Short mmCIF file of N, CA and C in Angstrom, two decimals:
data_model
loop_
_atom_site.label_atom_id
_atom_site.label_comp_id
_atom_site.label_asym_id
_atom_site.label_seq_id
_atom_site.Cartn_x
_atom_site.Cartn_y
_atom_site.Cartn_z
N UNK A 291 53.81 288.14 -44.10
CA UNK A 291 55.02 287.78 -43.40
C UNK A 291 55.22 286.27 -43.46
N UNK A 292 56.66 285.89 -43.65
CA UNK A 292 56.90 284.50 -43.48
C UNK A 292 56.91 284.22 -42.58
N UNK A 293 56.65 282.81 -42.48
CA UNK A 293 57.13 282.05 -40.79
C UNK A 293 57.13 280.04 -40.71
N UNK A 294 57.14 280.44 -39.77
CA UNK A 294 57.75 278.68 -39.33
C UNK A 294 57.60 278.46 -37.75
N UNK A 295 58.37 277.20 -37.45
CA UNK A 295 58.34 277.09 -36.34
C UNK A 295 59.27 278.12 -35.16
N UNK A 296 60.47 278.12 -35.41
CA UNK A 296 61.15 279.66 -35.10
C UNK A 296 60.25 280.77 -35.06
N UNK A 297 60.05 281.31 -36.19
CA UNK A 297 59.64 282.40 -36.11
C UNK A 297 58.11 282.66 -35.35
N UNK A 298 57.10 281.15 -35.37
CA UNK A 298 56.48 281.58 -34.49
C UNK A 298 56.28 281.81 -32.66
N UNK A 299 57.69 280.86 -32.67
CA UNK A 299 57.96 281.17 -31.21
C UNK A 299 58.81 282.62 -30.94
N UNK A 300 59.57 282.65 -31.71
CA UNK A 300 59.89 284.47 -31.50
C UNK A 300 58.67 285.31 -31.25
N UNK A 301 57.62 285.17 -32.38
CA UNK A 301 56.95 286.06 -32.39
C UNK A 301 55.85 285.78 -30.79
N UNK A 302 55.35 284.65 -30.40
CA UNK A 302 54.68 284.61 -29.25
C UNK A 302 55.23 284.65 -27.96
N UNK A 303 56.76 285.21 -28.23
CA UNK A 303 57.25 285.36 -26.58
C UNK A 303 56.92 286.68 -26.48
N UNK A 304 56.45 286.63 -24.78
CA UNK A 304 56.57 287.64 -23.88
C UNK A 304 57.23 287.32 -22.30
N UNK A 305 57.28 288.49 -21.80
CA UNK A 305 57.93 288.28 -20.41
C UNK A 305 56.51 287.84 -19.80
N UNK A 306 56.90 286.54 -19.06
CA UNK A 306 56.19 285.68 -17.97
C UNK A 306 55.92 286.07 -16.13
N UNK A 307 55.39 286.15 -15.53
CA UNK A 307 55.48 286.69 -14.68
C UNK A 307 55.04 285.72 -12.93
N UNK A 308 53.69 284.88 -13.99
CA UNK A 308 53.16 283.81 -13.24
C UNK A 308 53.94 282.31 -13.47
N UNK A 309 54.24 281.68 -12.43
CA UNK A 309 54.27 280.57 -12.87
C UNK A 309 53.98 279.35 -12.46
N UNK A 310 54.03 277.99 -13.11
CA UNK A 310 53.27 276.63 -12.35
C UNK A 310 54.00 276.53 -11.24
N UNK A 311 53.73 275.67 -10.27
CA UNK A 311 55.16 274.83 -9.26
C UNK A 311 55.70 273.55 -10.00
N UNK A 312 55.17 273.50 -11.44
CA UNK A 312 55.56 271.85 -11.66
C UNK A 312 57.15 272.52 -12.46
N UNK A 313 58.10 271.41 -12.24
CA UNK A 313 59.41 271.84 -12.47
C UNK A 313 59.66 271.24 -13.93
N UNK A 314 60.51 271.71 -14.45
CA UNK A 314 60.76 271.09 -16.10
C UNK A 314 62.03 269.69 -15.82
N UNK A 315 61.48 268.99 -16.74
CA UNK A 315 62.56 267.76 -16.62
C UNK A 315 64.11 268.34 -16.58
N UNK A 316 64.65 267.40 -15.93
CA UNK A 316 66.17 267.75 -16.45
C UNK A 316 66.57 267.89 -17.88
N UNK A 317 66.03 266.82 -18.44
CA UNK A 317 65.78 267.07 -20.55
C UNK A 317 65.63 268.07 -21.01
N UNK A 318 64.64 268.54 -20.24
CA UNK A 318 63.97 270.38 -20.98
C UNK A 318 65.40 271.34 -20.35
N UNK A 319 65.77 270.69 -18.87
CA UNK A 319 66.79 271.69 -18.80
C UNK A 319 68.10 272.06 -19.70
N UNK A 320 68.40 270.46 -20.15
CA UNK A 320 69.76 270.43 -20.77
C UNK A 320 69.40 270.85 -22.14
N UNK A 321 68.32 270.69 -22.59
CA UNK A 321 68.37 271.38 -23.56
C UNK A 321 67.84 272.76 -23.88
N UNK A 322 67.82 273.43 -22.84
CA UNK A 322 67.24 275.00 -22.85
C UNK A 322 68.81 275.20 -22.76
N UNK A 323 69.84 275.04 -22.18
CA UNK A 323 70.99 275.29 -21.59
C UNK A 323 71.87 274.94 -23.19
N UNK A 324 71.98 273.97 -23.53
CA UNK A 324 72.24 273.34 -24.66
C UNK A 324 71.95 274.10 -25.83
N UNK A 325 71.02 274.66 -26.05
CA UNK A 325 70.50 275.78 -27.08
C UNK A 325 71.15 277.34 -27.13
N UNK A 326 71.29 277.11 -25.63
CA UNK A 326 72.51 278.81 -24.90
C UNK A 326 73.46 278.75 -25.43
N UNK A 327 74.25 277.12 -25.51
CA UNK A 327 75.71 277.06 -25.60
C UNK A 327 76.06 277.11 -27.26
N UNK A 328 74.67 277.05 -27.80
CA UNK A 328 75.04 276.97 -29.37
C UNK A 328 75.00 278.71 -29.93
N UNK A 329 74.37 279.58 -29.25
CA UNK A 329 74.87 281.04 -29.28
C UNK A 329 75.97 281.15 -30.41
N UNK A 330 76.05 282.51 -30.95
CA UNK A 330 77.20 283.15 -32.06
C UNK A 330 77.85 283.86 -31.16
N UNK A 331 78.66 282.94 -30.54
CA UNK A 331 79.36 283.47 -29.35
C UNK A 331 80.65 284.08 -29.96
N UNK A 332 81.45 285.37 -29.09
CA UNK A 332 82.57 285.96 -29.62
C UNK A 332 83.75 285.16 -29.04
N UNK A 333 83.66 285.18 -27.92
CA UNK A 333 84.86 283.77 -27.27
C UNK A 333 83.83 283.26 -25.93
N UNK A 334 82.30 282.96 -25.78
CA UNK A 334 82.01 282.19 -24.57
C UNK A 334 82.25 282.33 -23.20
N UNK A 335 82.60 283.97 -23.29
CA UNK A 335 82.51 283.98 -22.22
C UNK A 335 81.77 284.18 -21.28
N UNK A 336 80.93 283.63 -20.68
CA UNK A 336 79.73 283.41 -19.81
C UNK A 336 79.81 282.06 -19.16
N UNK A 337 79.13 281.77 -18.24
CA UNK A 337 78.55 280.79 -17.51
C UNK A 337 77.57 280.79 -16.88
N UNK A 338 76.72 279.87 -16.79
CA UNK A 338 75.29 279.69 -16.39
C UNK A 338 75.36 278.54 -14.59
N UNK A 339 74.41 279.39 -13.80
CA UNK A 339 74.03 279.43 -12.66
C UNK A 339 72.55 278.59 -12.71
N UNK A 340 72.34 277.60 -12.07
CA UNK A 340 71.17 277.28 -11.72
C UNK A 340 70.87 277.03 -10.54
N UNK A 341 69.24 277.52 -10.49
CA UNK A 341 68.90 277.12 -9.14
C UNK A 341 67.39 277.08 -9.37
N UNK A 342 67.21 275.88 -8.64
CA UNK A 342 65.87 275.19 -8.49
C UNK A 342 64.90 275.62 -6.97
N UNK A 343 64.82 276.42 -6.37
CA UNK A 343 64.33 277.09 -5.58
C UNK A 343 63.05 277.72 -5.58
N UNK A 344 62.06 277.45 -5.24
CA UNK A 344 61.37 278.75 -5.90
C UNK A 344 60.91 279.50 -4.88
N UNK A 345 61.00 278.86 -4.08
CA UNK A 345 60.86 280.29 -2.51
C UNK A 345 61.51 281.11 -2.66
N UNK A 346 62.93 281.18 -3.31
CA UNK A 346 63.83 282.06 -3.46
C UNK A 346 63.89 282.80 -4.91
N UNK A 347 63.06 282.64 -5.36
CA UNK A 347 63.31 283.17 -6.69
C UNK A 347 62.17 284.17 -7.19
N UNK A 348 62.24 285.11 -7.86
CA UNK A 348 61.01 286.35 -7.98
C UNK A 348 60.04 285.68 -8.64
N UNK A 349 59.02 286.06 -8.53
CA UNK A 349 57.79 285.45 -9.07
C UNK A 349 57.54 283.98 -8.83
N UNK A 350 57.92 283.33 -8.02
CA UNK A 350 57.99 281.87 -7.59
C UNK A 350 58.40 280.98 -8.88
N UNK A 351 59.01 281.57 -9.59
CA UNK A 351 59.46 280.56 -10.91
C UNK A 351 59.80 279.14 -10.17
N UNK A 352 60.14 278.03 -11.18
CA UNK A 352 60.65 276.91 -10.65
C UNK A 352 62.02 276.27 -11.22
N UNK A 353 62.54 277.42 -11.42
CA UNK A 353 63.71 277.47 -12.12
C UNK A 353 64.69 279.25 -12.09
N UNK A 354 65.82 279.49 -11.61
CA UNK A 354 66.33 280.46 -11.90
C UNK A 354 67.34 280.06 -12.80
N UNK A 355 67.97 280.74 -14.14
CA UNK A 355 69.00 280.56 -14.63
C UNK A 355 69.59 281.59 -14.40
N UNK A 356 71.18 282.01 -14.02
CA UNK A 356 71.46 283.14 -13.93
C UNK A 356 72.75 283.24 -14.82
N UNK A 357 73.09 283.98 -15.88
CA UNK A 357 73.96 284.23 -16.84
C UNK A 357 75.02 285.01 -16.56
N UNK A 358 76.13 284.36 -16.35
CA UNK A 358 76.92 285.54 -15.46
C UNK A 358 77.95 285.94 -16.78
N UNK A 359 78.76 286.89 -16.43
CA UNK A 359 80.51 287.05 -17.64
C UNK A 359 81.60 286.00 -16.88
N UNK A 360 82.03 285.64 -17.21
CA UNK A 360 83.13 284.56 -16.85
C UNK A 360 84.59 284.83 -17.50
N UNK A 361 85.08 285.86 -17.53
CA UNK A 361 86.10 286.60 -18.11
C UNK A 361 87.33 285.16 -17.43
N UNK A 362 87.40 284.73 -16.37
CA UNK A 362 88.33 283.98 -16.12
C UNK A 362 88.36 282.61 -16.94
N UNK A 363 87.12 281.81 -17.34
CA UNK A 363 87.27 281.11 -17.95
C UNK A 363 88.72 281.11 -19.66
N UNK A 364 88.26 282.66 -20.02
CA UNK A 364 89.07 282.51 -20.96
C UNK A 364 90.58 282.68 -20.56
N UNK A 365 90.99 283.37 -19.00
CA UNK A 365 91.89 283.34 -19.16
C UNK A 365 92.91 282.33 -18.57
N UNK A 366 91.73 281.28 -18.54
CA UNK A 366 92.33 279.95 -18.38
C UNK A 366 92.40 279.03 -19.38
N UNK A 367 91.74 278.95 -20.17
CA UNK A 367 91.95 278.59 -21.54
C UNK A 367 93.50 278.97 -22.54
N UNK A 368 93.34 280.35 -22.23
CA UNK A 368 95.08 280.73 -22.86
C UNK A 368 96.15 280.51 -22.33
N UNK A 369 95.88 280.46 -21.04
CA UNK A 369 96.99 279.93 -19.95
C UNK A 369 97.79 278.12 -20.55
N UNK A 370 96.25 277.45 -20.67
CA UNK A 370 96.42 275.87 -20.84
C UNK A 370 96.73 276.14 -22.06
N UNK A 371 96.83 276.88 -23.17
CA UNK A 371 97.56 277.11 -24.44
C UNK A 371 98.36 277.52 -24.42
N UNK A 372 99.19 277.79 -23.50
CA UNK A 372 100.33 278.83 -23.19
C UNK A 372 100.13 280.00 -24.65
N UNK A 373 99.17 280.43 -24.80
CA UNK A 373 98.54 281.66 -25.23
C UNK A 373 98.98 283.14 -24.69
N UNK A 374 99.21 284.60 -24.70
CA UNK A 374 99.61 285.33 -24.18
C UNK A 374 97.77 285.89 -24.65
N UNK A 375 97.84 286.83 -23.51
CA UNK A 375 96.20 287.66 -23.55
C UNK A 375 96.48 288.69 -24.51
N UNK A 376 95.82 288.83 -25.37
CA UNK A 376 96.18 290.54 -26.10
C UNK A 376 94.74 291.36 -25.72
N UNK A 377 93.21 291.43 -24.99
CA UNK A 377 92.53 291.89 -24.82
C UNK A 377 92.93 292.43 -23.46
N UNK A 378 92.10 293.85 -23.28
CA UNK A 378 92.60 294.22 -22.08
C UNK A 378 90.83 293.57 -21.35
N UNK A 379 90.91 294.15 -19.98
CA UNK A 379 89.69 293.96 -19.37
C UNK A 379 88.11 294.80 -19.84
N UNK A 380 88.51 295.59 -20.24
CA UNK A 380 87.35 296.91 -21.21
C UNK A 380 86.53 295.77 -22.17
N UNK A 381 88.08 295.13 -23.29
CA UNK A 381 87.18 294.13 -24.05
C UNK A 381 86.75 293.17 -23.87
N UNK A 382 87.31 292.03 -22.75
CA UNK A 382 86.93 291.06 -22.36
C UNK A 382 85.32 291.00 -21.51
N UNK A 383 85.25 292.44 -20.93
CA UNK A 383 83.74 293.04 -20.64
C UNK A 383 83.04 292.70 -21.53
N UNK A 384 83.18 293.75 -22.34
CA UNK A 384 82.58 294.47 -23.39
C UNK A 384 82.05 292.78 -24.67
N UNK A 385 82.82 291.39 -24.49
CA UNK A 385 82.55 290.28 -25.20
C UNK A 385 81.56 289.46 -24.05
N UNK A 386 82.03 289.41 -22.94
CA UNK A 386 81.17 288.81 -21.73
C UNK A 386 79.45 289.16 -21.70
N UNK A 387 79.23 290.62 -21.82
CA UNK A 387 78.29 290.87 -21.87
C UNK A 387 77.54 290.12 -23.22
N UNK A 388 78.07 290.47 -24.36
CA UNK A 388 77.55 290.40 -25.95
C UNK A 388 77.02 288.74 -25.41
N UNK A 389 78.51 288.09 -25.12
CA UNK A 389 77.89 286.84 -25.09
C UNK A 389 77.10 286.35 -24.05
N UNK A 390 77.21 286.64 -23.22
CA UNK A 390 75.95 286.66 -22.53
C UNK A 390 74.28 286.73 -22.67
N UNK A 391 74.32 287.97 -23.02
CA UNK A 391 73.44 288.23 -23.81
C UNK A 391 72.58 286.99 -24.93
N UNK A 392 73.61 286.92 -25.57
CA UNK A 392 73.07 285.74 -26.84
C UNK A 392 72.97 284.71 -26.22
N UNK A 393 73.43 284.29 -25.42
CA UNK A 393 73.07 282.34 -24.17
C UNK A 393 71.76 282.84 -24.02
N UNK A 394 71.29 283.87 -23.46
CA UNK A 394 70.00 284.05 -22.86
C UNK A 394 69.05 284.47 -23.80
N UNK A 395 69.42 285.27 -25.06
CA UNK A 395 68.08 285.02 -25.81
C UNK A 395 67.81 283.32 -26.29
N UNK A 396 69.02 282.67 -26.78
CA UNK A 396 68.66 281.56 -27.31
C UNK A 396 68.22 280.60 -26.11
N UNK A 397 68.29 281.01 -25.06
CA UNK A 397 67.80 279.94 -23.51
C UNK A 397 66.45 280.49 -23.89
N UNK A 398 66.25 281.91 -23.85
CA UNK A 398 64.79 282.23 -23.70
C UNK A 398 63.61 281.83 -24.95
N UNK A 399 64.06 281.40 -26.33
CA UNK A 399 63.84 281.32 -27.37
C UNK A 399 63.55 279.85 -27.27
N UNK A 400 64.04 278.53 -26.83
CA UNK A 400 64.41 277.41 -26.42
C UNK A 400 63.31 277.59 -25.44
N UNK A 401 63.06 277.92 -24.35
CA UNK A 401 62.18 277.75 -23.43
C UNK A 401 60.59 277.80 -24.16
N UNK A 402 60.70 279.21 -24.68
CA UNK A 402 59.17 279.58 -25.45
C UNK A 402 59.40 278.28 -26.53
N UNK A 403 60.15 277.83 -26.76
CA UNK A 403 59.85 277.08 -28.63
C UNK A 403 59.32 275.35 -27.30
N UNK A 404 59.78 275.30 -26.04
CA UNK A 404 59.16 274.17 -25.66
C UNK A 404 57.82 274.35 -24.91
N UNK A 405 57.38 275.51 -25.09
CA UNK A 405 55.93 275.87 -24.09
C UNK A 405 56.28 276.49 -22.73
N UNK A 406 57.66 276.87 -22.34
CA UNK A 406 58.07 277.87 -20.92
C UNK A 406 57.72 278.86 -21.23
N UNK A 407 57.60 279.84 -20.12
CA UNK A 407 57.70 281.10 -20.27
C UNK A 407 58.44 281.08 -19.41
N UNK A 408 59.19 282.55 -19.62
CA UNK A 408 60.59 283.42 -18.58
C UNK A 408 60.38 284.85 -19.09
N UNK A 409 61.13 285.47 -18.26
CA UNK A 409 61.39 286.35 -17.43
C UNK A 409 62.87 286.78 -17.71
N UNK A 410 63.46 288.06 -18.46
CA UNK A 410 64.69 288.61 -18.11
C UNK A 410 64.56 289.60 -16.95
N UNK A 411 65.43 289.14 -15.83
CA UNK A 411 66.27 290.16 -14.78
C UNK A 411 67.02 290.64 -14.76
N UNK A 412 67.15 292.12 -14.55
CA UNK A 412 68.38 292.69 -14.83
C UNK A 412 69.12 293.11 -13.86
N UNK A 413 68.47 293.17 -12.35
CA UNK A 413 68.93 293.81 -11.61
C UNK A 413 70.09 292.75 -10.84
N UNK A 414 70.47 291.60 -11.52
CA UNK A 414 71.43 290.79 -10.96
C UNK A 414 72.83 291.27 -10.29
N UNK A 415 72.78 292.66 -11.35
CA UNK A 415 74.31 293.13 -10.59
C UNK A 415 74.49 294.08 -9.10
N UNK A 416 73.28 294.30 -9.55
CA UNK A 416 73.41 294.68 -7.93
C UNK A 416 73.28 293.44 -6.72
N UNK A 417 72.90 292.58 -7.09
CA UNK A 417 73.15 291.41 -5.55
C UNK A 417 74.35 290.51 -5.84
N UNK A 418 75.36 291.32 -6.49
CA UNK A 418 76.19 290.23 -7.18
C UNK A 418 76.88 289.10 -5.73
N UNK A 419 76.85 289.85 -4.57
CA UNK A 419 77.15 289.06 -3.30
C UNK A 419 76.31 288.65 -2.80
N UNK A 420 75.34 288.57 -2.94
CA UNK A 420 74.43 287.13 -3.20
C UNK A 420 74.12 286.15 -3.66
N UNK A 421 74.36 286.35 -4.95
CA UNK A 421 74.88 285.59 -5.99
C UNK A 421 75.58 284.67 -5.61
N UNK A 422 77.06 285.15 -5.56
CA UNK A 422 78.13 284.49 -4.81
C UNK A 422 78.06 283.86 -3.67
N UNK A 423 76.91 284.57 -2.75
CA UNK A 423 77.15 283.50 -1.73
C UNK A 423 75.65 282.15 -2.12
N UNK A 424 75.49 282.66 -2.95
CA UNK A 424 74.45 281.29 -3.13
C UNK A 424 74.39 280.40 -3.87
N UNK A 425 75.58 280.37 -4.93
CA UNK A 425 76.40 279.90 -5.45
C UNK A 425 77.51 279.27 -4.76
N UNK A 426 78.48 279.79 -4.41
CA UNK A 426 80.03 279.00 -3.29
C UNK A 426 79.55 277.63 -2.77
#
């Protein structure tokens, strides 16, 4: 098998479970985040949640990122283009997720390629009003 530096951080990630209390620079942050935003995104729709908490966060991480769909972003974007929408809400889902998705492997890919480990959660949608209120 070939490989490199990529490929050997693909290949040595796993889900993390333990973690330090020491927190990652803001540097490591912007560029774990920074690595998300470079994604093969379909139109971007997502946005990223942080929180530095770790009393509050599962496994005492020292970092939560939370990847949400941001369907409004785009439809503010077409608005400021005076753009008309031709997607209904099914597809604008159905791209939110995809891209979603891809921010967070390349966040998670970015983390392992700097020595992090993480953790995907899935059960975000069910506290989505938690979320929200811990966010607002």
């Amino acid at each position: 098998m070939l490989t490199n530096p990529v490929i050997d951080a693909m290949m040595s990630r796993k889900s993390i479970r333990k973690y330090t209390e020491e927190m990652p620079s803001d540097e490591v942050i912007q560029t774990i985040v920074r690595a998300g935003q470079q994604a093969p995104f379909a139109y971007q729709l997502c946005s990223v949640l942080l929180s530095r908490h770790p009393d509050h966060h599962p496994f005492h991480a020292p970092l939560l990122f939370t990847i949400c769909v941001d369907s409004h972003r785009m439809e503010c974007v077409m608005a400021e283009r005076n753009w008309r929408m031709r997607n209904n809400d099914l597809s604008l889902l159905l791209f939110g997720i995809q891209d979603a998705a891809l921010m967070a492997e390349n966040m998670v890919m970015a983390a392992e390629s700097l020595g992090l480990g993480s953790c995907f959660l899935g059960g975000t949608p069910y506290y989505a009003d938690k979320v929200i209120e811990e966010y607002s």
